[in-house]
Coordinates of C-alpha atoms and ligand atoms in Angstrom, one line a residue:
M250 CA -59.3 -24.2 90.4
K251 CA -60.6 -27.5 91.9
N252 CA -57.3 -29.4 91.9
Y253 CA -55.2 -26.8 93.6
K254 CA -54.2 -27.1 97.3
Q255 CA -55.8 -24.8 99.9
D256 CA -52.8 -22.4 100.2
T257 CA -52.9 -21.9 96.4
L258 CA -56.7 -21.4 96.4
C259 CA -56.3 -18.8 99.2
V260 CA -54.4 -16.5 96.8
Q261 CA -55.9 -17.5 93.4
A262 CA -59.5 -18.6 93.7
G263 CA -62.6 -16.5 93.1
Y264 CA -61.2 -14.0 90.6
S265 CA -59.3 -14.6 87.3
P266 CA -58.7 -11.3 85.5
K267 CA -58.7 -11.3 81.7
T268 CA -56.2 -9.4 79.7
G269 CA -56.0 -5.7 80.7
E270 CA -58.2 -6.2 83.7
A271 CA -57.3 -5.3 87.3
R272 CA -55.1 -7.8 89.1
I273 CA -57.2 -7.8 92.3
P274 CA -61.0 -7.6 92.3
P275 CA -62.1 -4.0 92.0
I276 CA -64.7 -2.7 94.4
S277 CA -67.8 -2.6 92.3
Q278 CA -69.5 0.1 94.3
S279 CA -72.7 0.1 92.4
T280 CA -76.3 -0.9 93.3
T281 CA -77.2 -1.8 89.7
Y282 CA -76.0 -2.7 86.2
V283 CA -77.0 -1.7 82.7
Y284 CA -78.3 -3.8 79.8
E285 CA -79.0 -2.8 76.2
K286 CA -81.4 -5.6 75.4
T287 CA -84.5 -6.3 77.4
Q288 CA -84.1 -10.0 76.7
D289 CA -80.7 -10.1 78.3
M290 CA -82.1 -8.8 81.6
A291 CA -85.1 -11.1 81.3
D292 CA -82.7 -14.1 81.0
L293 CA -81.0 -13.0 84.2
F294 CA -84.3 -12.9 86.0
D295 CA -85.2 -16.3 84.7
L296 CA -81.8 -17.7 85.8
K297 CA -81.1 -18.6 82.2
S298 CA -77.8 -16.7 82.2
D299 CA -75.2 -15.6 84.8
G300 CA -74.7 -11.9 85.5
Y301 CA -75.7 -9.0 87.7
F302 CA -78.7 -6.8 87.9
Y303 CA -79.0 -5.6 91.5
T304 CA -76.4 -5.7 94.3
R305 CA -78.9 -7.1 96.8
L306 CA -78.7 -10.4 94.9
A307 CA -75.2 -10.4 93.5
N308 CA -72.2 -8.1 93.0
P309 CA -68.9 -8.8 91.2
T310 CA -66.7 -8.0 94.2
V311 CA -68.9 -10.1 96.5
S312 CA -68.8 -12.9 93.9
A313 CA -65.0 -13.0 94.0
F314 CA -65.0 -13.6 97.7
E315 CA -67.9 -16.1 97.5
G316 CA -66.0 -17.9 94.8
K317 CA -62.9 -18.1 96.9
V318 CA -64.6 -19.4 100.0
S319 CA -66.6 -21.9 98.0
A320 CA -63.5 -23.2 96.3
L321 CA -61.7 -23.6 99.6
E322 CA -64.7 -25.5 101.0
G323 CA -65.1 -27.7 97.9
G324 CA -68.5 -26.3 97.3
V325 CA -70.6 -25.5 94.2
C326 CA -71.9 -22.1 95.3
G327 CA -71.0 -19.5 97.9
I328 CA -73.3 -16.7 99.1
G329 CA -71.8 -13.6 100.8
C330 CA -73.8 -12.3 103.7
A331 CA -73.7 -9.1 105.8
S332 CA -72.5 -11.1 108.8
G333 CA -72.0 -14.6 110.2
M334 CA -75.3 -14.3 112.0
S335 CA -77.2 -13.5 108.8
A336 CA -75.5 -16.5 107.1
T337 CA -76.8 -18.7 109.9
A338 CA -80.3 -17.2 109.8
L339 CA -80.6 -17.5 106.0
T340 CA -79.4 -21.1 106.0
V341 CA -82.2 -22.0 108.4
F342 CA -84.8 -20.0 106.6
T343 CA -83.9 -21.7 103.3
V344 CA -85.1 -25.0 104.6
A345 CA -87.4 -24.4 107.6
G346 CA -90.6 -22.5 108.3
A347 CA -93.3 -22.3 111.0
G348 CA -94.1 -25.8 112.3
D349 CA -90.6 -27.2 111.5
N350 CA -87.8 -27.9 113.8
I351 CA -84.0 -27.9 113.7
L352 CA -81.4 -29.7 115.8
S353 CA -78.4 -27.8 117.1
S354 CA -75.4 -28.6 119.2
Q355 CA -75.8 -26.8 122.5
A356 CA -72.1 -25.8 122.2
V357 CA -72.5 -23.0 119.6
Y358 CA -71.5 -19.3 119.5
G359 CA -73.7 -17.3 122.0
G360 CA -75.4 -15.2 119.2
T361 CA -76.3 -18.4 117.4
Y362 CA -77.7 -19.9 120.6
N363 CA -79.9 -16.8 121.1
L364 CA -81.1 -16.9 117.5
F365 CA -82.1 -20.6 117.9
S366 CA -83.4 -20.5 121.4
T367 CA -85.3 -17.2 121.4
T368 CA -85.9 -15.7 117.9
L369 CA -86.6 -18.8 115.8
P370 CA -89.4 -20.1 118.2
K371 CA -91.1 -16.7 117.8
L372 CA -91.3 -17.5 114.1
G373 CA -92.7 -21.0 114.8
I374 CA -89.4 -22.8 114.3
E375 CA -88.4 -25.0 117.3
C376 CA -84.8 -25.7 118.1
R377 CA -83.9 -29.0 119.8
F378 CA -80.4 -28.7 121.4
F379 CA -78.2 -31.7 122.0
N380 CA -74.9 -32.2 123.8
P381 CA -72.3 -32.9 121.0
D382 CA -70.7 -35.4 123.3
D383 CA -73.9 -37.5 123.7
P384 CA -74.0 -40.9 121.9
A385 CA -75.7 -41.0 118.5
E386 CA -78.8 -42.9 119.9
E387 CA -79.5 -39.9 122.2
I388 CA -79.2 -37.3 119.5
E389 CA -81.3 -39.4 117.0
K390 CA -84.2 -39.4 119.5
L391 CA -84.7 -35.6 118.8
I392 CA -85.3 -36.2 115.0
D393 CA -88.8 -36.4 113.6
D394 CA -90.4 -35.8 110.2
K395 CA -90.4 -32.1 110.8
T396 CA -86.6 -31.9 111.3
R397 CA -85.0 -29.8 108.6
I398 CA -81.3 -29.3 109.6
I399 CA -78.7 -30.5 112.0
F400 CA -76.4 -27.6 113.0
T401 CA -73.0 -27.8 114.6
E402 CA -69.6 -26.0 114.8
T403 CA -66.3 -27.6 113.9
V404 CA -64.6 -26.0 116.9
A405 CA -67.2 -24.6 119.2
N406 CA -66.9 -21.0 120.4
P407 CA -66.1 -20.6 123.3
A408 CA -66.2 -24.2 124.6
I409 CA -63.4 -25.3 122.2
I410 CA -65.2 -28.7 121.6
V411 CA -64.1 -30.4 118.4
L412 CA -67.0 -31.9 116.5
D413 CA -67.2 -35.7 115.9
F414 CA -68.1 -35.4 112.2
D415 CA -68.5 -39.2 111.6
K416 CA -71.1 -39.4 114.4
I417 CA -73.2 -36.5 113.2
S418 CA -72.9 -37.2 109.5
A419 CA -74.0 -40.8 110.0
I420 CA -77.2 -39.5 111.8
A421 CA -77.9 -36.9 109.1
Q422 CA -77.5 -39.5 106.3
K423 CA -79.6 -42.1 108.1
Y424 CA -82.6 -39.7 108.3
G425 CA -81.9 -37.7 105.1
V426 CA -81.5 -34.4 107.1
L427 CA -79.3 -31.6 105.9
F428 CA -76.0 -31.3 107.9
A429 CA -74.8 -27.8 108.4
V430 CA -71.5 -26.8 110.0
D431 CA -70.2 -23.5 111.1
N432 CA -66.6 -23.7 110.2
T433 CA -65.6 -20.3 111.4
L434 CA -62.9 -21.2 113.9
A435 CA -61.3 -24.1 112.0
T436 CA -61.4 -22.5 108.6
P437 CA -61.2 -24.6 105.4
V438 CA -57.4 -24.5 105.8
L439 CA -57.5 -26.7 108.9
C440 CA -60.6 -28.7 108.3
R441 CA -62.9 -29.2 105.3
P442 CA -66.3 -30.3 106.7
K443 CA -67.5 -31.5 103.2
D444 CA -64.8 -34.2 103.4
F445 CA -66.5 -35.6 106.5
G446 CA -70.1 -35.5 105.3
A447 CA -71.3 -31.9 105.8
N448 CA -73.7 -30.4 103.2
I449 CA -73.7 -26.7 104.1
I450 CA -70.8 -24.7 105.5
I451 CA -71.3 -21.4 107.3
H452 CA -68.7 -18.8 108.1
S453 CA -68.5 -15.7 110.1
S454 CA -65.9 -14.2 107.7
S455 CA -65.4 -11.4 110.3
K456 CA -63.0 -13.8 112.0
Y457 CA -60.1 -15.7 110.4
L458 CA -61.2 -15.3 106.8
D459 CA -60.8 -11.6 106.9
G460 CA -58.3 -12.0 109.7
H461 CA -57.7 -8.3 110.4
A462 CA -60.8 -7.3 112.4
A463 CA -61.6 -5.0 109.5
A464 CA -64.8 -6.3 107.8
L465 CA -67.9 -7.9 109.1
G466 CA -69.3 -10.6 106.9
G467 CA -70.6 -14.2 106.5
V468 CA -70.6 -16.8 103.8
I469 CA -72.8 -19.8 103.1
V470 CA -71.4 -22.6 101.0
D471 CA -73.6 -25.2 99.3
C472 CA -71.4 -28.3 99.0
G473 CA -73.8 -29.7 96.3
N474 CA -73.8 -33.1 97.9
F475 CA -77.4 -33.3 99.3
K476 CA -80.2 -34.9 97.3
F477 CA -83.3 -32.7 97.7
K478 CA -85.1 -34.3 94.8
G479 CA -87.9 -36.6 96.1
N480 CA -86.9 -36.1 99.7
E481 CA -90.2 -35.6 101.5
R482 CA -88.7 -33.5 104.3
Y483 CA -88.0 -30.8 101.7
S484 CA -91.4 -30.2 100.0
S485 CA -90.4 -26.5 99.4
F486 CA -87.6 -27.8 97.1
N487 CA -89.9 -30.2 95.3
T488 CA -92.9 -28.0 94.6
P489 CA -93.0 -24.9 92.3
D490 CA -91.9 -21.6 93.9
E491 CA -94.8 -19.3 92.8
S492 CA -92.7 -16.3 93.9
Y493 CA -90.1 -17.3 91.3
H494 CA -91.9 -18.2 88.1
G495 CA -92.8 -21.7 89.4
L496 CA -89.2 -22.8 89.8
V497 CA -88.6 -26.2 91.3
Y498 CA -85.3 -25.9 93.2
A499 CA -84.7 -29.7 93.5
D500 CA -84.5 -29.9 89.7
L501 CA -81.6 -27.4 89.5
P502 CA -77.9 -28.4 89.7
V503 CA -77.4 -26.1 92.7
A504 CA -80.7 -26.5 94.6
F505 CA -79.9 -25.0 98.1
G506 CA -77.7 -22.2 96.9
T507 CA -80.2 -21.1 94.3
K508 CA -83.1 -21.1 96.7
C509 CA -81.1 -19.3 99.3
R510 CA -80.1 -16.5 97.0
A511 CA -83.2 -16.2 94.7
Q512 CA -85.7 -16.4 97.6
M513 CA -84.0 -15.7 100.9
M514 CA -81.5 -13.1 99.9
R515 CA -84.1 -11.4 97.7
D516 CA -86.5 -11.2 100.6
Y517 CA -84.2 -10.5 103.6
G518 CA -81.5 -8.5 101.7
A519 CA -78.7 -9.4 104.1
I520 CA -76.0 -9.3 101.4
M521 CA -72.3 -8.6 102.0
S522 CA -71.2 -5.1 101.1
P523 CA -68.8 -4.8 98.2
Q524 CA -66.3 -2.9 100.4
N525 CA -66.4 -5.7 103.0
A526 CA -66.1 -8.3 100.3
F527 CA -63.0 -6.6 99.0
L528 CA -61.3 -6.4 102.4
S529 CA -62.3 -10.0 103.1
Y530 CA -61.0 -11.2 99.7
I531 CA -57.6 -9.5 100.3
G532 CA -57.5 -10.6 103.9
S533 CA -58.1 -14.2 103.1
D534 CA -55.1 -14.3 100.7
T535 CA -52.9 -15.0 103.7
L536 CA -55.3 -17.4 105.5
A537 CA -53.2 -20.5 105.0
L538 CA -50.0 -18.8 106.4
R539 CA -51.9 -17.2 109.2
M540 CA -53.6 -20.4 110.4
E541 CA -50.3 -22.2 110.5
R542 CA -48.9 -19.4 112.8
H543 CA -52.1 -19.1 114.9
S544 CA -52.0 -22.8 115.5
S545 CA -48.3 -23.1 116.4
N546 CA -48.5 -20.0 118.6
A547 CA -51.5 -21.3 120.4
R548 CA -49.8 -24.7 120.9
A549 CA -46.8 -23.0 122.5
V550 CA -48.9 -20.7 124.7
A551 CA -51.1 -23.7 125.8
E552 CA -48.0 -25.7 126.7
Y553 CA -46.6 -22.8 128.7
L554 CA -49.8 -22.1 130.6
N555 CA -50.4 -25.8 131.2
K556 CA -47.2 -25.9 133.4
H557 CA -47.8 -22.6 135.2
P558 CA -48.5 -22.9 139.0
K559 CA -51.1 -20.0 138.9
I560 CA -53.1 -21.7 136.2
D561 CA -55.9 -24.1 137.1
W562 CA -56.6 -25.7 133.7
V563 CA -56.0 -25.0 129.9
L564 CA -58.3 -26.0 127.0
H565 CA -56.7 -26.3 123.6
P566 CA -57.1 -29.4 121.4
S567 CA -53.3 -29.5 120.7
L568 CA -52.6 -30.6 124.3
K569 CA -52.3 -34.3 124.7
D570 CA -54.4 -34.3 127.8
N571 CA -57.3 -32.4 126.1
K572 CA -60.6 -34.3 125.8
Y573 CA -60.8 -33.5 122.1
H574 CA -57.2 -34.1 121.2
K575 CA -58.0 -37.4 119.3
L576 CA -60.8 -35.8 117.4
A577 CA -58.6 -32.9 116.5
Q578 CA -55.9 -35.2 115.3
K579 CA -58.4 -36.9 113.1
Y580 CA -60.2 -33.9 111.6
M581 CA -57.7 -31.1 111.8
P582 CA -54.2 -32.7 112.0
D583 CA -52.3 -29.8 110.6
G584 CA -53.2 -27.3 113.3
Q585 CA -55.9 -26.7 115.8
G586 CA -56.3 -22.9 115.5
G587 CA -55.6 -20.0 117.8
M588 CA -58.6 -20.1 120.1
M589 CA -58.2 -21.4 123.7
S590 CA -59.4 -20.8 127.2
F591 CA -57.8 -21.2 130.6
G592 CA -58.7 -20.9 134.2
I593 CA -56.7 -18.7 136.6
K594 CA -56.4 -19.9 140.3
G595 CA -58.3 -17.1 142.0
S596 CA -61.4 -14.9 142.2
V597 CA -63.1 -12.8 139.6
E598 CA -61.0 -9.9 140.9
T599 CA -57.8 -11.8 140.4
C600 CA -58.9 -12.4 136.8
A601 CA -59.6 -8.7 136.3
K602 CA -56.2 -7.8 137.8
F603 CA -54.5 -10.3 135.4
M604 CA -56.3 -8.9 132.4
E605 CA -55.6 -5.3 133.2
A606 CA -51.9 -6.2 133.7
L607 CA -51.6 -7.4 130.1
K608 CA -49.7 -5.0 127.9
L609 CA -49.5 -6.5 124.4
I610 CA -52.7 -8.6 124.6
T611 CA -55.8 -6.5 124.5
Q612 CA -59.3 -7.0 126.0
E613 CA -61.9 -7.4 123.2
T614 CA -65.1 -9.2 122.5
H615 CA -63.7 -10.1 119.0
V616 CA -61.6 -13.2 118.3
A617 CA -59.7 -14.8 115.5
D618 CA -57.7 -11.9 114.0
V619 CA -54.0 -11.3 113.7
R620 CA -53.7 -9.6 117.1
S621 CA -53.9 -11.6 120.4
C622 CA -56.8 -10.7 122.6
V623 CA -58.6 -11.8 125.7
L624 CA -62.0 -11.7 127.3
H625 CA -63.2 -12.5 130.8
P626 CA -66.8 -13.7 130.1
A627 CA -67.8 -13.8 133.9
S628 CA -67.3 -10.0 134.1
T629 CA -68.4 -9.1 130.6
T630 CA -70.6 -11.2 128.2
H631 CA -71.9 -13.4 131.0
R632 CA -71.9 -10.9 133.9
Q633 CA -75.6 -11.3 134.6
L634 CA -75.2 -15.0 135.5
S635 CA -74.9 -16.3 139.1
E636 CA -71.9 -18.5 140.1
E637 CA -74.1 -21.6 139.7
D638 CA -75.4 -20.5 136.2
L639 CA -71.9 -19.7 135.1
V640 CA -70.8 -23.3 135.8
K641 CA -73.9 -24.6 134.1
A642 CA -73.1 -22.5 131.0
G643 CA -69.6 -24.0 130.9
V644 CA -68.1 -20.6 131.8
P645 CA -66.6 -20.8 135.3
H646 CA -65.8 -17.5 137.0
N647 CA -62.1 -17.9 136.4
L648 CA -62.3 -18.7 132.6
I649 CA -60.3 -16.4 130.4
R650 CA -60.8 -16.7 126.6
L651 CA -57.6 -16.1 124.7
S652 CA -57.5 -15.7 120.9
V653 CA -53.8 -16.2 120.1
G654 CA -52.6 -13.9 117.3
I655 CA -49.6 -14.1 114.9
E656 CA -47.2 -12.1 116.9
N657 CA -43.9 -13.7 117.9
P658 CA -44.8 -16.4 120.4
S659 CA -42.1 -15.4 122.9
D660 CA -43.7 -11.9 123.1
I661 CA -47.1 -13.3 123.8
I662 CA -45.7 -15.7 126.5
A663 CA -43.7 -12.8 128.0
D664 CA -46.8 -10.7 128.3
L665 CA -48.8 -13.5 130.0
E666 CA -45.8 -14.1 132.3
Q667 CA -45.5 -10.5 133.5
A668 CA -49.3 -10.3 134.0
L669 CA -49.3 -13.6 136.0
E670 CA -46.4 -12.3 138.2
Q671 CA -48.7 -9.4 139.2
I672 CA -51.5 -11.6 140.7
Ligands
PLP198 N1 -70.2 -18.2 114.3 C1 -69.2 -18.2 115.2 C2 -68.4 -19.4 115.5 C3 -68.8 -17.0 115.7 O1 -67.7 -16.9 116.6 C4 -69.5 -15.8 115.4 C5 -69.1 -14.5 116.0 O2 -68.3 -14.4 116.9 C6 -70.6 -15.9 114.6 C7 -70.9 -17.1 114.0 C8 -71.4 -14.7 114.2 O3 -70.7 -13.9 113.3 P1 -70.8 -12.3 113.0 O4 -70.3 -11.7 114.3 O5 -70.0 -12.1 111.8 O6 -72.3 -12.1 112.8

């Protein structure tokens, strides 16, 4: 499948039925699998052969979706997780333990920020945040011999900051640190982080990959391009894992992916459900078409809002005056996705009035599915913050987050127009 284009992989990768088998991956709704020969099962436990023995570790429907996402990201292994959050957590746990630290962009999804700033420190893992716009010399200062990962998002949610891949991958390579990218909002259709030096890709497949707001899920992709062998930062990859028959992960062709599944998925059990894998597999068939439409719709909406007298500012990387326009042209030239934010001229009450006047576009905490939706963080997710703290968090009181769907663009714009007329 490796030589096919992304739109072909969306519909063909991950599952190839043999003669007489179902055309689409059946939902393997079973916890376990039967074997006649004891040795066959022993070989599975010893990782000497591929197959299934317990759904907490692997399941045929989940494999189909993992295979598709891995192919799209150019990886060597995909791991389906219960959610995007569990994908992020398992990625960190695969390389870091108490006493270690990780570096993360401060512009990451709020749930990821909480995990890194509050929960990981309780487990003895420190997170050192950096501003992704800072020069490399500043970011480098945070690295020491305990640093295990540099974590970023291709397009940050909700700040809509486009990552400077060349800058971060140069730092990661210089220090031999694993470079992980959450590619949820760009998707492998608009950007393939591996092409720009990333080693591990993370997805909340609950967003564009599923695309229909139907199935929670996450995927970790091992790009197979990081050398663990002999790298002193990663002693847990270079010494025998006593909990897995003395396996030395760095000796395997798929080091990170194997450790993540055999050790972390085994112990944390955050596997994707077969039902959600099925829905995500089917949903992602149309990913390439949808991302094209999300991107062109968002561009049209951004241009419309940018000229509107009641709008203060608009953030979407397709706009020429956007701070990240150049980076977006470099790393995601075919489209910049459907996520944007804008500021309404007026108070929190004006924003609420505008939101309530919308008819087609609904208010939701979700983003990145086929239907357009909005959120006013100052009166919902960030309502506990003071005016000053809102500004510090990059969420001014008048910020509206808009996830542009795939409806006809004129209907989306007409809905915004009639709501703006009412304020
Ligand atoms: N990463 C990004 C960029 C997200 O937007 C989200 C959720 O909104 C997550 C990770 C977490 O994913 P999930 O909600 O599937 O746990």
